[in-house]
mmCIF file of N, CA, C and O in Angstrom:
data_model
loop_
_atom_site.group_PDB
_atom_site.id
_atom_site.type_symbol
_atom_site.label_atom_id
_atom_site.label_comp_id
_atom_site.label_asym_id
_atom_site.label_seq_id
_atom_site.Cartn_x
_atom_site.Cartn_y
_atom_site.Cartn_z
ATOM 1 N N MET T 8 -15.291 26.405 -12.317
ATOM 2 C CA MET T 8 -15.566 26.697 -13.720
ATOM 3 C C MET T 8 -16.269 28.049 -13.802
ATOM 4 O O MET T 8 -17.191 28.320 -13.054
ATOM 5 N N SER T 9 -15.839 28.879 -14.708
ATOM 6 C CA SER T 9 -16.442 30.200 -14.829
ATOM 7 C C SER T 9 -17.758 30.117 -15.594
ATOM 8 O O SER T 9 -18.065 29.131 -16.256
ATOM 9 N N GLU T 10 -18.525 31.192 -15.489
ATOM 10 C CA GLU T 10 -19.801 31.258 -16.202
ATOM 11 C C GLU T 10 -19.564 31.165 -17.712
ATOM 12 O O GLU T 10 -20.329 30.547 -18.429
ATOM 13 N N HIS T 11 -18.457 31.738 -18.181
ATOM 14 C CA HIS T 11 -18.108 31.677 -19.604
ATOM 15 C C HIS T 11 -17.886 30.233 -20.048
ATOM 16 O O HIS T 11 -18.359 29.821 -21.101
ATOM 17 N N ASP T 12 -17.176 29.461 -19.216
ATOM 18 C CA ASP T 12 -16.947 28.041 -19.534
ATOM 19 C C ASP T 12 -18.263 27.281 -19.604
ATOM 20 O O ASP T 12 -18.454 26.439 -20.468
ATOM 21 N N ASP T 13 -19.172 27.574 -18.662
ATOM 22 C CA ASP T 13 -20.477 26.912 -18.654
ATOM 23 C C ASP T 13 -21.248 27.208 -19.939
ATOM 24 O O ASP T 13 -21.855 26.320 -20.517
ATOM 25 N N SER T 14 -21.209 28.456 -20.385
ATOM 26 C CA SER T 14 -21.962 28.816 -21.585
ATOM 27 C C SER T 14 -21.330 28.183 -22.828
ATOM 28 O O SER T 14 -22.046 27.767 -23.736
ATOM 29 N N GLU T 15 -19.996 28.088 -22.859
ATOM 30 C CA GLU T 15 -19.334 27.429 -23.991
ATOM 31 C C GLU T 15 -19.685 25.944 -24.023
ATOM 32 O O GLU T 15 -19.950 25.384 -25.081
ATOM 33 N N GLU T 16 -19.684 25.304 -22.850
ATOM 34 C CA GLU T 16 -20.017 23.882 -22.768
ATOM 35 C C GLU T 16 -21.464 23.651 -23.193
ATOM 36 O O GLU T 16 -21.762 22.722 -23.922
ATOM 37 N N SER T 17 -22.352 24.516 -22.751
ATOM 38 C CA SER T 17 -23.760 24.405 -23.109
ATOM 39 C C SER T 17 -23.939 24.596 -24.617
ATOM 40 O O SER T 17 -24.694 23.863 -25.250
ATOM 41 N N PHE T 18 -23.231 25.576 -25.188
ATOM 42 C CA PHE T 18 -23.306 25.812 -26.632
ATOM 43 C C PHE T 18 -22.818 24.585 -27.394
ATOM 44 O O PHE T 18 -23.442 24.150 -28.363
ATOM 45 N N ALA T 19 -21.701 24.001 -26.933
ATOM 46 C CA ALA T 19 -21.153 22.823 -27.610
ATOM 47 C C ALA T 19 -22.143 21.666 -27.541
ATOM 48 O O ALA T 19 -22.384 20.984 -28.540
ATOM 49 N N GLU T 20 -22.735 21.447 -26.372
ATOM 50 C CA GLU T 20 -23.698 20.354 -26.236
ATOM 51 C C GLU T 20 -24.928 20.603 -27.105
ATOM 52 O O GLU T 20 -25.399 19.705 -27.792
ATOM 53 N N ASP T 21 -25.433 21.844 -27.112
ATOM 54 C CA ASP T 21 -26.589 22.170 -27.952
ATOM 55 C C ASP T 21 -26.269 21.945 -29.425
ATOM 56 O O ASP T 21 -27.115 21.461 -30.182
ATOM 57 N N THR T 22 -25.052 22.293 -29.835
ATOM 58 C CA THR T 22 -24.634 22.112 -31.226
ATOM 59 C C THR T 22 -24.576 20.631 -31.581
ATOM 60 O O THR T 22 -25.028 20.222 -32.658
ATOM 61 N N LEU T 23 -24.042 19.800 -30.674
ATOM 62 C CA LEU T 23 -23.984 18.357 -30.910
ATOM 63 C C LEU T 23 -25.384 17.752 -30.981
ATOM 64 O O LEU T 23 -25.662 16.925 -31.855
ATOM 65 N N VAL T 24 -26.260 18.164 -30.079
ATOM 66 C CA VAL T 24 -27.635 17.650 -30.089
ATOM 67 C C VAL T 24 -28.317 18.050 -31.398
ATOM 68 O O VAL T 24 -29.027 17.241 -32.007
ATOM 69 N N GLN T 25 -28.094 19.283 -31.849
ATOM 70 C CA GLN T 25 -28.679 19.726 -33.127
ATOM 71 C C GLN T 25 -28.154 18.871 -34.274
ATOM 72 O O GLN T 25 -28.907 18.487 -35.174
ATOM 73 N N ALA T 26 -26.874 18.540 -34.243
ATOM 74 C CA ALA T 26 -26.296 17.681 -35.284
ATOM 75 C C ALA T 26 -26.967 16.306 -35.269
ATOM 76 O O ALA T 26 -27.276 15.747 -36.333
ATOM 77 N N ILE T 27 -27.200 15.762 -34.078
ATOM 78 C CA ILE T 27 -27.865 14.458 -33.966
ATOM 79 C C ILE T 27 -29.285 14.551 -34.505
ATOM 80 O O ILE T 27 -29.740 13.681 -35.255
ATOM 81 N N GLU T 28 -30.004 15.609 -34.150
ATOM 82 C CA GLU T 28 -31.374 15.784 -34.669
ATOM 83 C C GLU T 28 -31.374 15.851 -36.193
ATOM 84 O O GLU T 28 -32.244 15.271 -36.840
ATOM 85 N N ASN T 29 -30.384 16.524 -36.767
ATOM 86 C CA ASN T 29 -30.268 16.601 -38.228
ATOM 87 C C ASN T 29 -29.999 15.224 -38.828
ATOM 88 O O ASN T 29 -30.549 14.874 -39.872
ATOM 89 N N GLN T 30 -29.144 14.429 -38.169
ATOM 90 C CA GLN T 30 -28.848 13.079 -38.652
ATOM 91 C C GLN T 30 -30.101 12.207 -38.615
ATOM 92 O O GLN T 30 -30.356 11.442 -39.549
ATOM 93 N N ILE T 31 -30.882 12.322 -37.544
ATOM 94 C CA ILE T 31 -32.115 11.528 -37.430
ATOM 95 C C ILE T 31 -33.098 11.920 -38.524
ATOM 96 O O ILE T 31 -33.657 11.062 -39.200
ATOM 97 N N GLU T 32 -33.270 13.233 -38.701
ATOM 98 C CA GLU T 32 -34.214 13.725 -39.695
ATOM 99 C C GLU T 32 -33.821 13.318 -41.119
ATOM 100 O O GLU T 32 -34.661 12.912 -41.912
ATOM 101 N N SER T 33 -32.525 13.392 -41.424
ATOM 102 C CA SER T 33 -32.061 13.084 -42.781
ATOM 103 C C SER T 33 -31.749 11.597 -42.967
ATOM 104 O O SER T 33 -31.460 11.172 -44.079
ATOM 105 N N GLU T 34 -31.800 10.852 -41.846
ATOM 106 C CA GLU T 34 -31.442 9.432 -41.853
ATOM 107 C C GLU T 34 -30.053 9.214 -42.449
ATOM 108 O O GLU T 34 -29.810 8.284 -43.200
ATOM 109 N N SER T 35 -29.143 10.118 -42.078
ATOM 110 C CA SER T 35 -27.766 10.035 -42.542
ATOM 111 C C SER T 35 -26.844 10.300 -41.363
ATOM 112 O O SER T 35 -26.754 11.445 -40.912
ATOM 113 N N PRO T 36 -26.237 9.280 -40.790
ATOM 114 C CA PRO T 36 -26.285 7.888 -41.245
ATOM 115 C C PRO T 36 -27.613 7.231 -40.877
ATOM 116 O O PRO T 36 -28.311 7.683 -39.973
ATOM 117 N N ALA T 37 -27.927 6.160 -41.593
ATOM 118 C CA ALA T 37 -29.189 5.454 -41.365
ATOM 119 C C ALA T 37 -29.309 4.968 -39.927
ATOM 120 O O ALA T 37 -30.409 4.885 -39.379
ATOM 121 N N ALA T 38 -28.178 4.666 -39.307
ATOM 122 C CA ALA T 38 -28.186 4.168 -37.928
ATOM 123 C C ALA T 38 -28.755 5.205 -36.957
ATOM 124 O O ALA T 38 -29.284 4.834 -35.903
ATOM 125 N N ALA T 39 -28.674 6.479 -37.289
ATOM 126 C CA ALA T 39 -29.106 7.521 -36.356
ATOM 127 C C ALA T 39 -30.576 7.349 -35.972
ATOM 128 O O ALA T 39 -30.914 7.303 -34.794
ATOM 129 N N ARG T 40 -31.461 7.233 -36.947
ATOM 130 C CA ARG T 40 -32.883 7.084 -36.635
ATOM 131 C C ARG T 40 -33.146 5.749 -35.938
ATOM 132 O O ARG T 40 -33.898 5.671 -34.982
ATOM 133 N N ALA T 41 -32.506 4.688 -36.404
ATOM 134 C CA ALA T 41 -32.714 3.364 -35.813
ATOM 135 C C ALA T 41 -32.306 3.356 -34.341
ATOM 136 O O ALA T 41 -33.021 2.824 -33.489
ATOM 137 N N VAL T 42 -31.169 3.955 -34.038
ATOM 138 C CA VAL T 42 -30.680 3.981 -32.652
ATOM 139 C C VAL T 42 -31.576 4.861 -31.794
ATOM 140 O O VAL T 42 -31.921 4.495 -30.666
ATOM 141 N N PHE T 43 -31.986 6.008 -32.318
ATOM 142 C CA PHE T 43 -32.893 6.887 -31.570
ATOM 143 C C PHE T 43 -34.183 6.141 -31.242
ATOM 144 O O PHE T 43 -34.650 6.157 -30.098
ATOM 145 N N ASN T 44 -34.744 5.459 -32.235
ATOM 146 C CA ASN T 44 -35.974 4.690 -32.006
ATOM 147 C C ASN T 44 -35.750 3.594 -30.970
ATOM 148 O O ASN T 44 -36.596 3.371 -30.103
ATOM 149 N N LYS T 45 -34.619 2.907 -31.058
ATOM 150 C CA LYS T 45 -34.312 1.834 -30.100
ATOM 151 C C LYS T 45 -34.249 2.387 -28.686
ATOM 152 O O LYS T 45 -34.835 1.816 -27.760
ATOM 153 N N LEU T 46 -33.529 3.484 -28.519
ATOM 154 C CA LEU T 46 -33.379 4.060 -27.183
ATOM 155 C C LEU T 46 -34.718 4.502 -26.604
ATOM 156 O O LEU T 46 -34.994 4.283 -25.422
ATOM 157 N N THR T 47 -35.557 5.115 -27.425
ATOM 158 C CA THR T 47 -36.852 5.558 -26.903
ATOM 159 C C THR T 47 -37.763 4.362 -26.626
ATOM 160 O O THR T 47 -38.521 4.386 -25.664
ATOM 161 N N LEU T 48 -37.658 3.313 -27.426
ATOM 162 C CA LEU T 48 -38.458 2.111 -27.184
ATOM 163 C C LEU T 48 -38.100 1.422 -25.876
ATOM 164 O O LEU T 48 -38.969 0.841 -25.222
ATOM 165 N N VAL T 49 -36.825 1.468 -25.494
ATOM 166 C CA VAL T 49 -36.423 0.810 -24.248
ATOM 167 C C VAL T 49 -36.569 1.739 -23.045
ATOM 168 O O VAL T 49 -36.162 1.378 -21.941
ATOM 169 N N GLY T 50 -37.152 2.916 -23.242
ATOM 170 C CA GLY T 50 -37.517 3.748 -22.109
ATOM 171 C C GLY T 50 -36.756 5.043 -21.905
ATOM 172 O O GLY T 50 -37.006 5.764 -20.939
ATOM 173 N N TYR T 51 -35.823 5.369 -22.781
ATOM 174 C CA TYR T 51 -35.120 6.645 -22.637
ATOM 175 C C TYR T 51 -36.024 7.776 -23.113
ATOM 176 O O TYR T 51 -36.694 7.651 -24.134
ATOM 177 N N GLU T 52 -36.025 8.869 -22.363
ATOM 178 C CA GLU T 52 -36.734 10.069 -22.801
ATOM 179 C C GLU T 52 -36.023 10.625 -24.029
ATOM 180 O O GLU T 52 -34.824 10.400 -24.216
ATOM 181 N N ARG T 53 -36.742 11.382 -24.843
ATOM 182 C CA ARG T 53 -36.187 11.950 -26.075
ATOM 183 C C ARG T 53 -34.882 12.690 -25.815
ATOM 184 O O ARG T 53 -33.878 12.458 -26.493
ATOM 185 N N GLU T 54 -34.881 13.595 -24.825
ATOM 186 C CA GLU T 54 -33.684 14.399 -24.541
ATOM 187 C C GLU T 54 -32.517 13.525 -24.095
ATOM 188 O O GLU T 54 -31.367 13.787 -24.452
ATOM 189 N N ASP T 55 -32.803 12.485 -23.308
ATOM 190 C CA ASP T 55 -31.735 11.593 -22.842
ATOM 191 C C ASP T 55 -31.143 10.805 -24.000
ATOM 192 O O ASP T 55 -29.928 10.613 -24.076
ATOM 193 N N ALA T 56 -32.003 10.330 -24.915
ATOM 194 C CA ALA T 56 -31.519 9.585 -26.076
ATOM 195 C C ALA T 56 -30.634 10.480 -26.946
ATOM 196 O O ALA T 56 -29.550 10.063 -27.382
ATOM 197 N N LEU T 57 -31.075 11.714 -27.178
ATOM 198 C CA LEU T 57 -30.277 12.650 -27.971
ATOM 199 C C LEU T 57 -28.941 12.934 -27.289
ATOM 200 O O LEU T 57 -27.901 13.001 -27.951
ATOM 201 N N HIS T 58 -28.969 13.066 -25.964
ATOM 202 C CA HIS T 58 -27.736 13.333 -25.218
ATOM 203 C C HIS T 58 -26.752 12.167 -25.355
ATOM 204 O O HIS T 58 -25.559 12.383 -25.581
ATOM 205 N N LEU T 59 -27.236 10.935 -25.229
ATOM 206 C CA LEU T 59 -26.360 9.769 -25.373
ATOM 207 C C LEU T 59 -25.729 9.735 -26.760
ATOM 208 O O LEU T 59 -24.531 9.489 -26.905
ATOM 209 N N MET T 60 -26.534 9.999 -27.772
ATOM 210 C CA MET T 60 -26.025 9.994 -29.145
ATOM 211 C C MET T 60 -25.010 11.123 -29.346
ATOM 212 O O MET T 60 -23.996 10.938 -30.024
ATOM 213 N N ALA T 61 -25.255 12.272 -28.711
ATOM 214 C CA ALA T 61 -24.327 13.396 -28.804
ATOM 215 C C ALA T 61 -22.994 13.059 -28.134
ATOM 216 O O ALA T 61 -21.932 13.498 -28.601
ATOM 217 N N LEU T 62 -23.029 12.257 -27.059
ATOM 218 C CA LEU T 62 -21.786 11.832 -26.408
ATOM 219 C C LEU T 62 -20.930 11.008 -27.362
ATOM 220 O O LEU T 62 -19.703 11.149 -27.389
ATOM 221 N N VAL T 63 -21.563 10.148 -28.159
ATOM 222 C CA VAL T 63 -20.824 9.336 -29.128
ATOM 223 C C VAL T 63 -20.203 10.239 -30.199
ATOM 224 O O VAL T 63 -19.034 10.076 -30.554
ATOM 225 N N LEU T 64 -20.978 11.197 -30.681
ATOM 226 C CA LEU T 64 -20.461 12.129 -31.687
ATOM 227 C C LEU T 64 -19.289 12.928 -31.111
ATOM 228 O O LEU T 64 -18.257 13.093 -31.775
ATOM 229 N N ALA T 65 -19.416 13.402 -29.881
ATOM 230 C CA ALA T 65 -18.339 14.156 -29.247
ATOM 231 C C ALA T 65 -17.083 13.303 -29.110
ATOM 232 O O ALA T 65 -15.967 13.784 -29.341
ATOM 233 N N HIS T 66 -17.257 12.042 -28.756
ATOM 234 C CA HIS T 66 -16.124 11.122 -28.621
ATOM 235 C C HIS T 66 -15.373 11.003 -29.947
ATOM 236 O O HIS T 66 -14.147 11.069 -29.985
ATOM 237 N N GLU T 67 -16.108 10.843 -31.042
ATOM 238 C CA GLU T 67 -15.472 10.709 -32.354
ATOM 239 C C GLU T 67 -14.794 12.016 -32.768
ATOM 240 O O GLU T 67 -13.691 12.003 -33.308
ATOM 241 N N ILE T 68 -15.418 13.145 -32.504
ATOM 242 C CA ILE T 68 -14.816 14.427 -32.862
ATOM 243 C C ILE T 68 -13.513 14.634 -32.081
ATOM 244 O O ILE T 68 -12.499 15.061 -32.642
ATOM 245 N N GLU T 69 -13.532 14.308 -30.779
ATOM 246 C CA GLU T 69 -12.320 14.432 -29.969
ATOM 247 C C GLU T 69 -11.205 13.533 -30.510
ATOM 248 O O GLU T 69 -10.048 13.934 -30.580
ATOM 249 N N ALA T 70 -11.567 12.297 -30.904
ATOM 250 C CA ALA T 70 -10.570 11.371 -31.456
ATOM 251 C C ALA T 70 -10.016 11.900 -32.776
ATOM 252 O O ALA T 70 -8.807 11.813 -33.031
ATOM 253 N N MET T 71 -10.876 12.455 -33.621
ATOM 254 C CA MET T 71 -10.425 13.036 -34.897
ATOM 255 C C MET T 71 -9.385 14.124 -34.656
ATOM 256 O O MET T 71 -8.354 14.166 -35.320
ATOM 257 N N LEU T 72 -9.693 15.012 -33.717
ATOM 258 C CA LEU T 72 -8.791 16.128 -33.437
ATOM 259 C C LEU T 72 -7.485 15.633 -32.822
ATOM 260 O O LEU T 72 -6.404 16.084 -33.202
ATOM 261 N N ALA T 73 -7.579 14.698 -31.885
ATOM 262 C CA ALA T 73 -6.390 14.187 -31.203
ATOM 263 C C ALA T 73 -5.471 13.419 -32.156
ATOM 264 O O ALA T 73 -4.250 13.493 -32.055
ATOM 265 N N GLU T 74 -6.086 12.689 -33.085
ATOM 266 C CA GLU T 74 -5.313 11.833 -34.002
ATOM 267 C C GLU T 74 -5.099 12.471 -35.366
ATOM 268 O O GLU T 74 -4.492 11.859 -36.240
ATOM 269 N N ASP T 75 -5.628 13.671 -35.565
ATOM 270 C CA ASP T 75 -5.504 14.394 -36.831
ATOM 271 C C ASP T 75 -5.889 13.496 -38.005
ATOM 272 O O ASP T 75 -5.094 13.229 -38.900
ATOM 273 N N ARG T 76 -7.123 13.021 -37.962
ATOM 274 C CA ARG T 76 -7.616 12.106 -38.996
ATOM 275 C C ARG T 76 -9.041 12.488 -39.371
ATOM 276 O O ARG T 76 -9.714 13.224 -38.653
ATOM 277 N N PRO T 77 -9.540 11.964 -40.498
ATOM 278 C CA PRO T 77 -10.916 12.260 -40.891
ATOM 279 C C PRO T 77 -11.926 11.516 -40.022
ATOM 280 O O PRO T 77 -11.578 10.583 -39.288
ATOM 281 N N PHE T 78 -13.164 11.937 -40.128
ATOM 282 C CA PHE T 78 -14.277 11.313 -39.407
ATOM 283 C C PHE T 78 -14.386 9.848 -39.800
ATOM 284 O O PHE T 78 -14.349 9.510 -40.984
ATOM 285 N N ASN T 79 -14.515 8.966 -38.809
ATOM 286 C CA ASN T 79 -14.636 7.532 -39.060
ATOM 287 C C ASN T 79 -16.112 7.138 -38.951
ATOM 288 O O ASN T 79 -16.607 6.805 -37.877
ATOM 289 N N GLY T 80 -16.802 7.198 -40.078
ATOM 290 C CA GLY T 80 -18.232 6.907 -40.106
ATOM 291 C C GLY T 80 -18.564 5.488 -39.693
ATOM 292 O O GLY T 80 -19.585 5.250 -39.045
ATOM 293 N N GLU T 81 -17.708 4.547 -40.038
ATOM 294 C CA GLU T 81 -17.958 3.151 -39.683
ATOM 295 C C GLU T 81 -17.903 2.974 -38.167
ATOM 296 O O GLU T 81 -18.786 2.357 -37.574
ATOM 297 N N TRP T 82 -16.875 3.525 -37.521
ATOM 298 C CA TRP T 82 -16.782 3.441 -36.062
ATOM 299 C C TRP T 82 -17.975 4.138 -35.428
ATOM 300 O O TRP T 82 -18.577 3.635 -34.469
ATOM 301 N N TYR T 83 -18.322 5.320 -35.954
ATOM 302 C CA TYR T 83 -19.418 6.118 -35.406
ATOM 303 C C TYR T 83 -20.730 5.319 -35.421
ATOM 304 O O TYR T 83 -21.428 5.258 -34.418
ATOM 305 N N GLU T 84 -21.038 4.679 -36.547
ATOM 306 C CA GLU T 84 -22.274 3.891 -36.622
ATOM 307 C C GLU T 84 -22.238 2.719 -35.654
ATOM 308 O O GLU T 84 -23.235 2.425 -34.994
ATOM 309 N N GLN T 85 -21.102 2.050 -35.540
ATOM 310 C CA GLN T 85 -20.981 0.930 -34.592
ATOM 311 C C GLN T 85 -21.168 1.423 -33.162
ATOM 312 O O GLN T 85 -21.841 0.771 -32.364
ATOM 313 N N ALA T 86 -20.585 2.566 -32.845
ATOM 314 C CA ALA T 86 -20.708 3.115 -31.489
ATOM 315 C C ALA T 86 -22.145 3.540 -31.198
ATOM 316 O O ALA T 86 -22.643 3.330 -30.091
ATOM 317 N N LEU T 87 -22.819 4.103 -32.199
ATOM 318 C CA LEU T 87 -24.233 4.456 -32.011
ATOM 319 C C LEU T 87 -25.048 3.194 -31.731
ATOM 320 O O LEU T 87 -25.855 3.157 -30.804
ATOM 321 N N ARG T 88 -24.831 2.157 -32.539
ATOM 322 C CA ARG T 88 -25.602 0.920 -32.385
ATOM 323 C C ARG T 88 -25.335 0.230 -31.045
ATOM 324 O O ARG T 88 -26.167 -0.520 -30.560
ATOM 325 N N ALA T 89 -24.183 0.507 -30.434
ATOM 326 C CA ALA T 89 -23.841 -0.097 -29.140
ATOM 327 C C ALA T 89 -24.561 0.586 -27.972
ATOM 328 O O ALA T 89 -24.609 0.035 -26.872
ATOM 329 N N LEU T 90 -25.115 1.775 -28.201
ATOM 330 C CA LEU T 90 -25.815 2.475 -27.121
ATOM 331 C C LEU T 90 -26.932 1.604 -26.562
ATOM 332 O O LEU T 90 -27.554 0.870 -27.302
ATOM 333 N N PRO T 91 -27.178 1.602 -25.265
ATOM 334 C CA PRO T 91 -26.721 2.585 -24.288
ATOM 335 C C PRO T 91 -25.341 2.323 -23.699
ATOM 336 O O PRO T 91 -24.959 2.970 -22.737
ATOM 337 N N THR T 92 -24.567 1.398 -24.268
ATOM 338 C CA THR T 92 -23.180 1.252 -23.836
ATOM 339 C C THR T 92 -22.357 2.341 -24.517
ATOM 340 O O THR T 92 -22.342 2.436 -25.742
ATOM 341 N N LEU T 93 -21.704 3.161 -23.704
ATOM 342 C CA LEU T 93 -20.932 4.277 -24.220
ATOM 343 C C LEU T 93 -19.577 3.815 -24.741
ATOM 344 O O LEU T 93 -19.128 2.720 -24.411
ATOM 345 N N PRO T 94 -18.901 4.645 -25.553
ATOM 346 C CA PRO T 94 -17.605 4.256 -26.115
ATOM 347 C C PRO T 94 -16.558 3.857 -25.067
ATOM 348 O O PRO T 94 -15.678 3.073 -25.351
ATOM 349 N N ASP T 95 -16.682 4.395 -23.852
ATOM 350 C CA ASP T 95 -15.713 4.038 -22.802
ATOM 351 C C ASP T 95 -16.062 2.715 -22.121
ATOM 352 O O ASP T 95 -15.378 2.294 -21.187
ATOM 353 N N GLY T 96 -17.144 2.073 -22.570
ATOM 354 C CA GLY T 96 -17.524 0.772 -22.018
ATOM 355 C C GLY T 96 -18.535 0.833 -20.894
ATOM 356 O O GLY T 96 -19.065 -0.190 -20.471
ATOM 357 N N THR T 97 -18.827 2.040 -20.393
ATOM 358 C CA THR T 97 -19.840 2.160 -19.344
ATOM 359 C C THR T 97 -21.231 2.116 -19.969
ATOM 360 O O THR T 97 -21.407 2.469 -21.132
ATOM 361 N N VAL T 98 -22.187 1.695 -19.163
ATOM 362 C CA VAL T 98 -23.572 1.650 -19.630
ATOM 363 C C VAL T 98 -24.309 2.823 -19.017
ATOM 364 O O VAL T 98 -24.294 3.011 -17.798
ATOM 365 N N ALA T 99 -24.941 3.618 -19.875
ATOM 366 C CA ALA T 99 -25.696 4.776 -19.398
ATOM 367 C C ALA T 99 -26.939 4.304 -18.652
ATOM 368 O O ALA T 99 -27.546 3.294 -19.022
ATOM 369 N N GLU T 100 -27.293 5.060 -17.626
ATOM 370 C CA GLU T 100 -28.486 4.712 -16.854
ATOM 371 C C GLU T 100 -29.696 5.409 -17.396
ATOM 372 O O GLU T 100 -29.648 6.445 -17.941
#
């Protein structure tokens, strides 16, 4: 992977984390703050909790693009509430 690819990936991840922070702050969706609180209560560090939530957002964005459809807020909230189980069924450590 080139240095350019690394910087693009880092930018994308930072952008997703910023989006999650905005969702938590605005409580939109309401599940965002609840899930963040749940993850930190069960022992996830702040950055790790934000990263897990960003993975769910990235999964939904990829599905939107692949399927050429609008954002599915209902699926997104369900997937957030399922954390630390990721959309692929694995459990984050």
